[in-house]
Amino acid sequence: MSDDRQRGDEDGGVGTGVITKTKPKTKKPSLYKVLLLNDDYTPMEFVVHVLERFFNKGREEATLIMLHVHQHGVGICGLYTYEVAETKVTQVMDFAQQNQHPLQCTMERE
Ligand code: TYC
């Protein structure tokens, strides 16, 4: 007896040929904006230094971002994945505290 007969082949040995395609299951990570907040006491030069040191900005861009925060109350330092953004916020807050400035840094989902 043939194998087909033994296992009760129902399609005459042709096969139904179901093709499945699995999606590559990678997801883009969410991005977070790291924000600087204005205050009345932190020196402008300190904020520029923070932007150069922790956000890799050149002097010109750092100055523009600082002035934007000064004039509008809040500004974006950069876009990062969650853990990187969290690290930046902690670094800025620690550095501000060490220098006794009230500068505030926070993050927000994009
Ligand atoms: N407003 C501050 C001043 O006049 C400067 C400043 C800018 C502070 C940006 C914080 O995130 C800030 N000295």
Coordinates of N, CA, C and O and ligand atoms in Angstrom, one line a residue:
M1 N 0.9 -1.2 0.0 CA 0.0 0.0 0.0 C 0.9 1.3 0.0 O 1.9 1.3 0.7
S2 N 0.4 2.3 -0.8 CA 1.3 3.5 -0.9 C 1.2 4.3 0.4 O 0.2 4.1 1.2
D3 N 2.1 5.2 0.6 CA 2.1 6.0 1.8 C 0.8 6.9 1.8 O 0.2 7.2 2.8
D4 N 0.4 7.4 0.6 CA -0.7 8.3 0.5 C -2.0 7.6 1.0 O -2.8 8.2 1.7
R5 N -2.1 6.3 0.6 CA -3.3 5.6 1.0 C -3.3 5.4 2.5 O -4.3 5.6 3.2
Q6 N -2.1 5.0 3.1 CA -2.0 4.8 4.5 C -2.4 6.0 5.3 O -3.1 5.8 6.3
R7 N -2.0 7.2 4.9 CA -2.4 8.4 5.8 C -3.6 9.1 5.3 O -3.9 10.2 5.7
G8 N -4.4 8.5 4.4 CA -5.6 9.1 3.9 C -5.5 10.4 3.2 O -6.1 11.4 3.5
D9 N -4.6 10.4 2.2 CA -4.3 11.6 1.4 C -5.7 12.1 0.8 O -6.3 11.4 0.1
E10 N -6.0 13.4 1.1 CA -7.3 13.9 0.6 C -7.2 14.8 -0.7 O -8.2 15.3 -1.2
D11 N -6.0 15.0 -1.1 CA -5.8 16.0 -2.2 C -5.1 15.4 -3.4 O -4.5 16.1 -4.2
G12 N -5.0 14.0 -3.4 CA -4.4 13.4 -4.5 C -2.9 13.6 -4.6 O -2.3 13.5 -5.7
G13 N -2.3 14.0 -3.5 CA -0.9 14.1 -3.4 C -0.3 15.4 -4.0 O 0.9 15.6 -4.1
V14 N -1.2 16.4 -4.3 CA -0.8 17.6 -4.9 C -0.3 18.6 -3.8 O 0.6 19.4 -3.9
G15 N -1.1 18.5 -2.6 CA -0.7 19.4 -1.5 C -1.5 20.7 -1.7 O -1.8 21.2 -2.8
T16 N -1.9 21.3 -0.6 CA -2.6 22.6 -0.6 C -1.7 23.8 -0.7 O -2.2 24.9 -1.0
G17 N -0.5 23.6 -0.4 CA 0.5 24.6 -0.6 C 0.2 25.9 0.1 O 0.3 27.0 -0.5
V18 N -0.1 25.9 1.4 CA -0.3 27.1 2.1 C 1.0 27.7 2.4 O 1.9 27.1 2.9
I19 N 1.2 29.0 1.9 CA 2.4 29.7 2.1 C 2.3 30.7 3.2 O 1.3 31.5 3.2
T20 N 3.1 30.6 4.2 CA 3.0 31.6 5.3 C 4.3 32.5 5.2 O 5.3 32.0 4.9
K21 N 4.1 33.7 5.5 CA 5.2 34.6 5.5 C 5.2 35.3 6.9 O 4.2 36.0 7.2
T22 N 6.2 35.1 7.6 CA 6.3 35.7 9.0 C 6.9 37.0 8.9 O 7.9 37.2 8.2
K23 N 6.3 38.0 9.6 CA 6.8 39.3 9.6 C 8.1 39.4 10.5 O 8.1 38.8 11.6
P24 N 9.1 40.1 10.0 CA 10.3 40.2 10.9 C 9.7 41.1 12.1 O 9.1 42.1 11.9
K25 N 9.9 40.5 13.3 CA 9.2 41.2 14.5 C 10.1 42.2 15.2 O 10.3 42.2 16.4
T26 N 10.6 43.1 14.4 CA 11.4 44.2 15.0 C 10.5 45.5 15.0 O 9.8 45.7 14.1
K27 N 10.6 46.2 16.2 CA 9.8 47.4 16.3 C 10.7 48.6 16.5 O 11.7 48.4 17.2
K28 N 10.4 49.7 15.9 CA 11.2 50.9 16.0 C 11.0 51.3 17.5 O 9.9 51.4 18.0
P29 N 12.1 51.7 18.1 CA 12.0 52.1 19.5 C 11.3 53.5 19.5 O 11.5 54.3 18.6
S30 N 10.5 53.8 20.6 CA 9.9 55.1 20.7 C 11.0 56.1 21.0 O 12.0 55.7 21.6
L31 N 10.8 57.3 20.6 CA 11.8 58.3 20.8 C 11.3 59.3 21.9 O 10.1 59.6 22.0
Y32 N 12.2 59.9 22.6 CA 11.9 60.9 23.7 C 12.6 62.2 23.5 O 13.8 62.2 23.2
K33 N 11.9 63.3 23.6 CA 12.5 64.6 23.6 C 13.1 64.9 24.9 O 12.4 64.7 25.9
V34 N 14.4 65.3 24.9 CA 14.9 65.8 26.2 C 14.8 67.4 26.2 O 15.2 68.0 25.2
L35 N 14.1 67.9 27.2 CA 13.8 69.3 27.3 C 14.5 70.0 28.4 O 14.8 69.5 29.4
L36 N 14.9 71.3 28.1 CA 15.4 72.2 29.1 C 14.4 73.2 29.4 O 13.7 73.7 28.5
L37 N 14.3 73.5 30.7 CA 13.3 74.5 31.2 C 14.0 75.8 31.6 O 15.1 75.8 32.1
N38 N 13.3 76.9 31.3 CA 13.9 78.2 31.7 C 13.7 78.4 33.2 O 12.9 77.8 33.9
D39 N 14.6 79.2 33.8 CA 14.5 79.7 35.2 C 15.2 81.1 35.2 O 15.8 81.4 34.2
D40 N 15.0 81.8 36.3 CA 15.6 83.1 36.4 C 17.0 83.2 36.9 O 17.6 84.3 36.9
Y41 N 17.6 82.1 37.3 CA 18.9 82.2 38.0 C 20.0 81.5 37.3 O 21.2 81.9 37.5
T42 N 19.8 80.4 36.6 CA 20.9 79.7 35.9 C 21.6 80.6 34.9 O 20.9 81.2 34.0
P43 N 22.9 80.8 35.0 CA 23.6 81.7 34.0 C 23.5 81.1 32.6 O 23.5 79.9 32.4
M44 N 23.3 82.0 31.7 CA 23.2 81.6 30.2 C 24.4 80.8 29.8 O 24.3 79.8 29.1
E45 N 25.6 81.2 30.3 CA 26.8 80.5 29.9 C 26.8 79.1 30.4 O 27.3 78.2 29.7
F46 N 26.2 78.9 31.6 CA 26.2 77.5 32.1 C 25.3 76.6 31.2 O 25.6 75.5 30.9
V47 N 24.2 77.2 30.8 CA 23.2 76.4 29.9 C 23.9 76.1 28.6 O 23.8 74.9 28.1
V48 N 24.6 77.0 28.0 CA 25.4 76.8 26.8 C 26.4 75.6 27.0 O 26.5 74.7 26.2
H49 N 27.1 75.7 28.1 CA 28.0 74.7 28.4 C 27.4 73.3 28.6 O 27.9 72.3 28.1
V50 N 26.2 73.2 29.2 CA 25.5 72.0 29.3 C 25.1 71.4 27.9 O 25.3 70.2 27.7
L51 N 24.7 72.3 27.0 CA 24.3 71.8 25.7 C 25.5 71.3 24.9 O 25.4 70.4 24.1
E52 N 26.7 71.9 25.1 CA 27.9 71.5 24.5 C 28.3 70.2 25.0 O 28.7 69.2 24.3
R53 N 28.3 70.1 26.4 CA 28.9 68.9 27.0 C 28.1 67.7 27.0 O 28.6 66.6 26.7
F54 N 26.7 67.8 27.1 CA 25.9 66.6 27.2 C 25.1 66.3 25.9 O 24.6 65.2 25.7
F55 N 25.0 67.3 25.1 CA 24.2 67.1 23.9 C 25.0 67.4 22.6 O 24.4 67.4 21.5
N56 N 26.3 67.5 22.8 CA 27.2 67.5 21.6 C 26.9 68.7 20.6 O 27.0 68.5 19.4
K57 N 26.4 69.8 21.2 CA 26.1 70.9 20.3 C 27.4 71.8 20.2 O 28.2 71.9 21.1
G58 N 27.5 72.4 19.0 CA 28.6 73.4 18.9 C 28.2 74.7 19.6 O 27.0 74.9 19.9
R59 N 29.1 75.6 19.8 CA 28.8 76.9 20.5 C 27.6 77.6 19.9 O 26.7 78.1 20.6
E60 N 27.5 77.7 18.6 CA 26.5 78.5 17.9 C 25.1 77.9 18.2 O 24.1 78.6 18.5
E61 N 25.0 76.6 17.9 CA 23.7 75.9 18.1 C 23.3 75.9 19.6 O 22.1 76.1 19.9
A62 N 24.2 75.7 20.4 CA 24.0 75.7 21.9 C 23.4 77.0 22.3 O 22.5 77.1 23.1
T63 N 24.0 78.1 21.8 CA 23.6 79.4 22.1 C 22.1 79.7 21.6 O 21.3 80.3 22.3
L64 N 21.8 79.2 20.4 CA 20.5 79.4 19.9 C 19.4 78.6 20.7 O 18.3 79.2 21.0
I65 N 19.8 77.4 21.1 CA 18.8 76.6 21.9 C 18.6 77.3 23.3 O 17.5 77.4 23.8
M66 N 19.7 77.7 23.9 CA 19.7 78.4 25.2 C 18.8 79.6 25.1 O 17.9 79.9 26.0
L67 N 18.9 80.5 24.0 CA 18.1 81.7 23.9 C 16.7 81.3 23.6 O 15.8 82.0 24.1
H68 N 16.4 80.2 22.9 CA 15.1 79.8 22.7 C 14.4 79.4 24.0 O 13.2 79.8 24.3
V69 N 15.1 78.7 24.8 CA 14.5 78.3 26.2 C 14.3 79.6 27.0 O 13.3 79.7 27.7
H70 N 15.3 80.5 27.0 CA 15.2 81.7 27.7 C 14.0 82.5 27.3 O 13.3 83.1 28.2
Q71 N 13.7 82.6 26.0 CA 12.5 83.4 25.5 C 11.2 82.7 25.5 O 10.2 83.3 25.7
H72 N 11.2 81.3 25.4 CA 9.9 80.6 25.3 C 9.6 79.7 26.5 O 8.5 79.1 26.5
G73 N 10.6 79.6 27.4 CA 10.3 78.8 28.6 C 10.7 77.3 28.5 O 11.0 76.7 29.6
V74 N 10.8 76.8 27.3 CA 11.2 75.4 27.2 C 11.8 75.2 25.8 O 11.5 76.0 24.9
G75 N 12.7 74.2 25.6 CA 13.3 73.9 24.3 C 13.8 72.5 24.3 O 14.1 71.9 25.3
I76 N 13.9 72.0 23.1 CA 14.4 70.7 22.8 C 15.9 70.6 22.7 O 16.5 71.3 21.8
C77 N 16.5 69.7 23.4 CA 18.0 69.5 23.4 C 18.3 68.4 22.4 O 19.4 68.4 21.8
G78 N 17.4 67.4 22.2 CA 17.7 66.3 21.3 C 16.6 65.2 21.5 O 15.7 65.3 22.4
L79 N 16.6 64.2 20.6 CA 15.7 63.1 20.5 C 16.5 61.8 20.7 O 17.5 61.6 20.0
Y80 N 16.1 61.0 21.7 CA 16.8 59.8 22.1 C 15.9 58.7 22.4 O 14.7 58.9 22.7
T81 N 16.4 57.5 22.4 CA 15.7 56.3 22.9 C 15.6 56.5 24.4 O 16.3 57.3 25.0
Y82 N 14.6 55.8 25.0 CA 14.3 56.0 26.4 C 15.5 56.0 27.4 O 15.7 57.0 28.2
E83 N 16.3 55.0 27.3 CA 17.4 54.9 28.3 C 18.5 56.0 28.1 O 19.1 56.5 29.0
V84 N 18.7 56.4 26.8 CA 19.7 57.5 26.6 C 19.1 58.8 27.1 O 19.8 59.5 27.7
A85 N 17.8 59.0 26.8 CA 17.2 60.3 27.3 C 17.2 60.3 28.8 O 17.6 61.4 29.4
E86 N 17.0 59.2 29.4 CA 17.0 59.2 30.9 C 18.4 59.5 31.5 O 18.5 60.2 32.4
T87 N 19.4 59.0 30.8 CA 20.8 59.2 31.2 C 21.1 60.7 31.1 O 21.7 61.3 31.9
K88 N 20.7 61.3 29.9 CA 21.0 62.7 29.7 C 20.3 63.6 30.8 O 20.9 64.5 31.3
V89 N 19.1 63.3 31.1 CA 18.3 64.1 32.1 C 19.1 64.0 33.5 O 19.3 65.0 34.1
T90 N 19.5 62.8 33.8 CA 20.2 62.6 35.1 C 21.5 63.3 35.1 O 21.8 64.0 36.1
Q91 N 22.2 63.2 34.0 CA 23.5 63.9 33.9 C 23.4 65.4 34.1 O 24.1 66.1 34.8
V92 N 22.4 66.0 33.4 CA 22.2 67.5 33.5 C 21.7 67.9 34.9 O 22.2 68.8 35.4
M93 N 20.8 67.1 35.5 CA 20.3 67.5 36.8 C 21.4 67.3 37.8 O 21.5 68.2 38.7
D94 N 22.2 66.3 37.7 CA 23.3 66.2 38.7 C 24.3 67.3 38.5 O 24.8 67.9 39.5
F95 N 24.6 67.6 37.3 CA 25.6 68.7 37.0 C 25.1 70.1 37.5 O 25.9 70.8 38.1
A96 N 23.8 70.3 37.3 CA 23.2 71.6 37.7 C 23.3 71.7 39.3 O 23.7 72.7 39.8
Q97 N 23.0 70.6 39.9 CA 23.0 70.5 41.4 C 24.4 70.7 41.9 O 24.6 71.5 42.9
Q98 N 25.3 70.1 41.3 CA 26.8 70.2 41.8 C 27.2 71.7 41.7 O 28.0 72.1 42.5
N99 N 26.6 72.4 40.7 CA 27.0 73.8 40.5 C 26.0 74.8 41.2 O 26.1 76.0 40.9
Q100 N 25.1 74.2 41.9 CA 24.1 75.0 42.7 C 23.2 75.9 41.8 O 22.9 77.0 42.2
H101 N 22.9 75.3 40.6 CA 22.0 76.1 39.7 C 20.6 75.3 39.7 O 20.6 74.1 39.8
P102 N 19.5 76.1 39.6 CA 18.2 75.4 39.6 C 17.7 74.9 38.3 O 16.5 74.5 38.1
L103 N 18.6 74.8 37.3 CA 18.3 74.3 36.0 C 17.5 73.0 36.0 O 17.9 72.1 36.7
Q104 N 16.4 72.9 35.3 CA 15.6 71.7 35.2 C 15.6 71.1 33.8 O 15.6 71.8 32.8
C105 N 15.7 69.8 33.8 CA 15.8 69.1 32.5 C 14.8 67.9 32.7 O 14.7 67.3 33.7
T106 N 14.0 67.7 31.6 CA 13.0 66.6 31.7 C 12.9 65.9 30.3 O 13.5 66.3 29.3
M107 N 12.1 64.9 30.2 CA 11.9 64.1 29.0 C 10.5 63.9 28.7 O 9.6 63.9 29.6
E108 N 10.1 63.7 27.4 CA 8.7 63.6 27.0 C 8.7 62.7 25.8 O 9.5 62.9 24.9
R109 N 7.7 61.8 25.8 CA 7.6 60.9 24.6 C 7.3 61.7 23.4 O 6.4 62.6 23.4
E110 N 8.0 61.4 22.3 CA 7.8 62.2 21.0 C 6.3 62.0 20.5 O 5.8 60.9 20.5
Ligands
TYC1 N1 16.8 82.7 32.1 C1 18.2 82.5 32.4 C2 18.9 83.9 32.7 O1 18.3 84.9 32.3 C3 19.0 81.7 31.3 C4 18.5 80.4 31.1 C5 18.3 79.9 29.9 C6 18.2 79.5 32.2 C7 17.9 78.6 29.6 C8 17.8 78.2 32.0 O2 17.2 76.5 30.5 C9 17.6 77.8 30.7 N2 20.1 83.9 33.3

